Amino acid sequence: MTIYFYKVWQPYGCFSNFSSHPIHIHGTYWSTVEHYYQAQKFVGSKDAGIIPVIHAAPTPEEAAALGRCNSRTLRLDWDVVKTQIMHEAVLKKFLTHTDIREILLATGDEMIIENSPTDYFWGCGTDKTGNNHLGKILMSVREEIRRLRLYSVITSDCLTE
């Protein structure tokens, strides 16, 4: 069974970057992964002044709109670092929030796909031919959390012997 997600109010909506699961990363609190991700586009760029505005955006939709504005200059390395930044934020989200971590782990080894009709990079697009990078990150995070849990069990067993 493939697991599809998209809107926060749909099944598996907690997998969306727009879900209301704040993260604390690099010393700063962010309302959502979307806020963090959109702000990172401008780190070190001439338009870095937009970062506090994105941070303060009342909704992830507004943060996304601010970050997607084509008149701003993105950081020079954005295409190189954007998936790494997303991975770090998604991992932080699922390590921070136990309830959604359990939902992610309960997906077993199922394929996870962001069912975005318009996004062919992070999602699968209308015709399901997209790259699904967000789904791939979620599956990778799921595996990392499993390894961390296994390591914790092994380590604690060794310490009690």
CSV table of C-alpha atoms in Angstrom, one decimal:
chain,number,residue,atom,x,y,z
A,1,MET,CA,0.0,0.0,0.0
A,2,THR,CA,1.4,3.4,-1.0
A,3,ILE,CA,0.7,6.2,1.5
A,4,TYR,CA,-0.3,9.5,-0.1
A,5,PHE,CA,-0.4,12.8,1.8
A,6,TYR,CA,-0.9,16.4,0.9
A,7,LYS,CA,-3.2,18.7,2.9
A,8,VAL,CA,-2.8,18.9,6.7
A,9,TRP,CA,-6.5,18.0,7.3
A,10,GLN,CA,-6.3,14.8,5.2
A,11,PRO,CA,-5.0,11.4,6.4
A,12,TYR,CA,-1.2,11.6,7.1
A,13,GLY,CA,-1.5,15.4,7.0
A,14,CYS,CA,1.1,15.5,9.8
A,15,PHE,CA,3.7,14.6,7.0
A,16,SER,CA,3.0,18.0,5.4
A,17,ASN,CA,5.5,20.8,6.1
A,18,PHE,CA,2.5,23.0,6.7
A,19,SER,CA,1.4,20.9,9.7
A,20,SER,CA,1.4,22.7,13.0
A,21,HIS,CA,4.5,21.0,14.5
A,22,PRO,CA,7.0,23.6,15.5
A,23,ILE,CA,10.8,22.9,15.5
A,24,HIS,CA,13.7,24.5,17.3
A,25,ILE,CA,16.7,24.4,15.0
A,26,HIS,CA,20.0,26.2,15.1
A,27,GLY,CA,19.0,28.1,18.1
A,28,THR,CA,15.7,29.4,16.7
A,29,TYR,CA,12.1,28.4,17.1
A,30,TRP,CA,10.1,28.0,13.9
A,31,SER,CA,6.3,27.6,13.8
A,32,THR,CA,6.4,25.0,11.0
A,33,VAL,CA,9.0,23.3,8.8
A,34,GLU,CA,7.6,25.4,6.0
A,35,HIS,CA,8.6,28.6,7.8
A,36,TYR,CA,12.1,27.4,8.3
A,37,TYR,CA,12.6,26.0,4.8
A,38,GLN,CA,11.3,29.2,3.1
A,39,ALA,CA,13.6,31.4,5.3
A,40,GLN,CA,16.6,29.3,4.5
A,41,LYS,CA,16.4,30.3,0.8
A,42,PHE,CA,17.7,33.7,1.7
A,43,VAL,CA,20.5,33.0,4.2
A,44,GLY,CA,23.5,35.1,3.0
A,45,SER,CA,21.7,36.6,0.1
A,46,LYS,CA,21.1,40.3,-0.6
A,47,ASP,CA,17.5,39.6,0.4
A,48,ALA,CA,18.2,38.1,3.8
A,49,GLY,CA,16.1,40.9,5.3
A,50,ILE,CA,13.0,38.9,4.4
A,51,ILE,CA,14.0,36.1,6.9
A,52,PRO,CA,12.5,37.7,10.0
A,53,VAL,CA,9.3,38.5,8.0
A,54,ILE,CA,9.0,34.8,7.0
A,55,HIS,CA,9.7,33.8,10.6
A,56,ALA,CA,6.9,36.0,11.8
A,57,ALA,CA,4.4,35.0,9.1
A,58,PRO,CA,1.1,34.0,10.9
A,59,THR,CA,0.6,30.9,8.7
A,60,PRO,CA,2.8,28.5,6.7
A,61,GLU,CA,0.9,29.5,3.6
A,62,GLU,CA,2.0,33.1,4.1
A,63,ALA,CA,5.6,32.0,4.8
A,64,ALA,CA,5.5,29.9,1.6
A,65,ALA,CA,4.2,32.9,-0.4
A,66,LEU,CA,6.9,35.1,0.9
A,67,GLY,CA,9.6,32.5,0.1
A,68,ARG,CA,8.3,31.9,-3.4
A,69,CYS,CA,8.3,35.5,-4.5
A,70,ASN,CA,10.3,35.6,-7.7
A,71,SER,CA,11.5,39.2,-7.2
A,72,ARG,CA,13.9,38.1,-4.4
A,73,THR,CA,17.4,36.7,-4.9
A,74,LEU,CA,18.0,33.2,-3.5
A,75,ARG,CA,21.2,32.2,-1.9
A,76,LEU,CA,23.8,31.1,-4.4
A,77,ASP,CA,24.0,27.5,-3.3
A,78,TRP,CA,20.2,26.9,-2.9
A,79,ASP,CA,19.9,24.2,-5.5
A,80,VAL,CA,22.7,22.3,-3.9
A,81,VAL,CA,21.5,22.6,-0.3
A,82,LYS,CA,17.7,22.6,-0.4
A,83,THR,CA,17.2,18.9,0.0
A,84,GLN,CA,19.7,18.7,2.8
A,85,ILE,CA,18.0,21.6,4.6
A,86,MET,CA,14.6,20.0,4.1
A,87,HIS,CA,15.9,16.7,5.4
A,88,GLU,CA,17.4,18.3,8.6
A,89,ALA,CA,14.1,20.1,9.3
A,90,VAL,CA,11.9,17.1,8.7
A,91,LEU,CA,14.1,14.9,10.9
A,92,LYS,CA,14.0,17.6,13.7
A,93,LYS,CA,10.2,17.7,13.4
A,94,PHE,CA,9.8,13.9,13.8
A,95,LEU,CA,12.4,13.7,16.6
A,96,THR,CA,10.6,16.5,18.5
A,97,HIS,CA,7.0,15.3,18.3
A,98,THR,CA,6.4,11.8,19.6
A,99,ASP,CA,2.8,11.5,18.4
A,100,ILE,CA,3.7,12.0,14.7
A,101,ARG,CA,6.9,10.1,15.0
A,102,GLU,CA,4.8,7.0,15.9
A,103,ILE,CA,2.5,7.7,12.9
A,104,LEU,CA,5.6,7.8,10.7
A,105,LEU,CA,7.0,4.6,12.1
A,106,ALA,CA,3.6,2.9,11.8
A,107,THR,CA,3.9,3.2,8.0
A,108,GLY,CA,6.3,0.3,8.1
A,109,ASP,CA,8.1,0.0,4.8
A,110,GLU,CA,5.4,1.5,2.7
A,111,MET,CA,6.1,4.0,0.0
A,112,ILE,CA,5.3,7.6,1.1
A,113,ILE,CA,4.3,10.1,-1.6
A,114,GLU,CA,3.5,13.8,-1.4
A,115,ASN,CA,0.4,13.9,-3.6
A,116,SER,CA,0.9,17.5,-4.8
A,117,PRO,CA,-0.8,18.1,-8.1
A,118,THR,CA,1.5,21.0,-8.9
A,119,ASP,CA,4.9,20.2,-7.4
A,120,TYR,CA,7.1,17.9,-9.5
A,121,PHE,CA,10.2,18.3,-7.3
A,122,TRP,CA,8.9,17.7,-3.8
A,123,GLY,CA,5.7,15.8,-4.8
A,124,CYS,CA,4.5,13.5,-7.6
A,125,GLY,CA,2.7,16.1,-9.7
A,126,THR,CA,-0.7,15.6,-11.5
A,127,ASP,CA,0.5,12.7,-13.6
A,128,LYS,CA,2.5,11.0,-10.8
A,129,THR,CA,5.8,11.4,-12.6
A,130,GLY,CA,7.3,13.9,-10.1
A,131,ASN,CA,10.5,13.3,-8.1
A,132,ASN,CA,8.7,13.0,-4.7
A,133,HIS,CA,11.7,14.3,-2.8
A,134,LEU,CA,9.6,15.0,0.3
A,135,GLY,CA,8.3,11.5,0.3
A,136,LYS,CA,11.8,10.2,-0.1
A,137,ILE,CA,13.0,12.4,2.8
A,138,LEU,CA,10.2,11.1,5.0
A,139,MET,CA,11.1,7.5,4.2
A,140,SER,CA,14.8,8.3,4.9
A,141,VAL,CA,13.9,9.9,8.2
A,142,ARG,CA,11.7,6.9,9.1
A,143,GLU,CA,14.8,4.7,8.6
A,144,GLU,CA,17.1,7.0,10.6
A,145,ILE,CA,14.7,7.0,13.5
A,146,ARG,CA,14.5,3.2,13.4
A,147,ARG,CA,18.3,3.1,13.6
A,148,LEU,CA,18.4,5.6,16.4
A,149,ARG,CA,15.9,3.5,18.4
A,150,LEU,CA,17.9,0.3,17.8
A,151,TYR,CA,21.1,2.0,18.8
A,152,SER,CA,19.4,3.3,22.0
A,153,VAL,CA,18.2,-0.2,22.9
A,154,ILE,CA,21.6,-1.7,22.2
A,155,THR,CA,23.4,1.0,24.2
A,156,SER,CA,21.1,0.9,27.1
A,157,ASP,CA,21.3,-2.9,27.2
A,158,CYS,CA,25.1,-2.7,27.3
A,159,LEU,CA,25.0,-0.1,30.1
A,160,THR,CA,22.9,-2.3,32.3
A,161,GLU,CA,25.1,-5.3,32.0
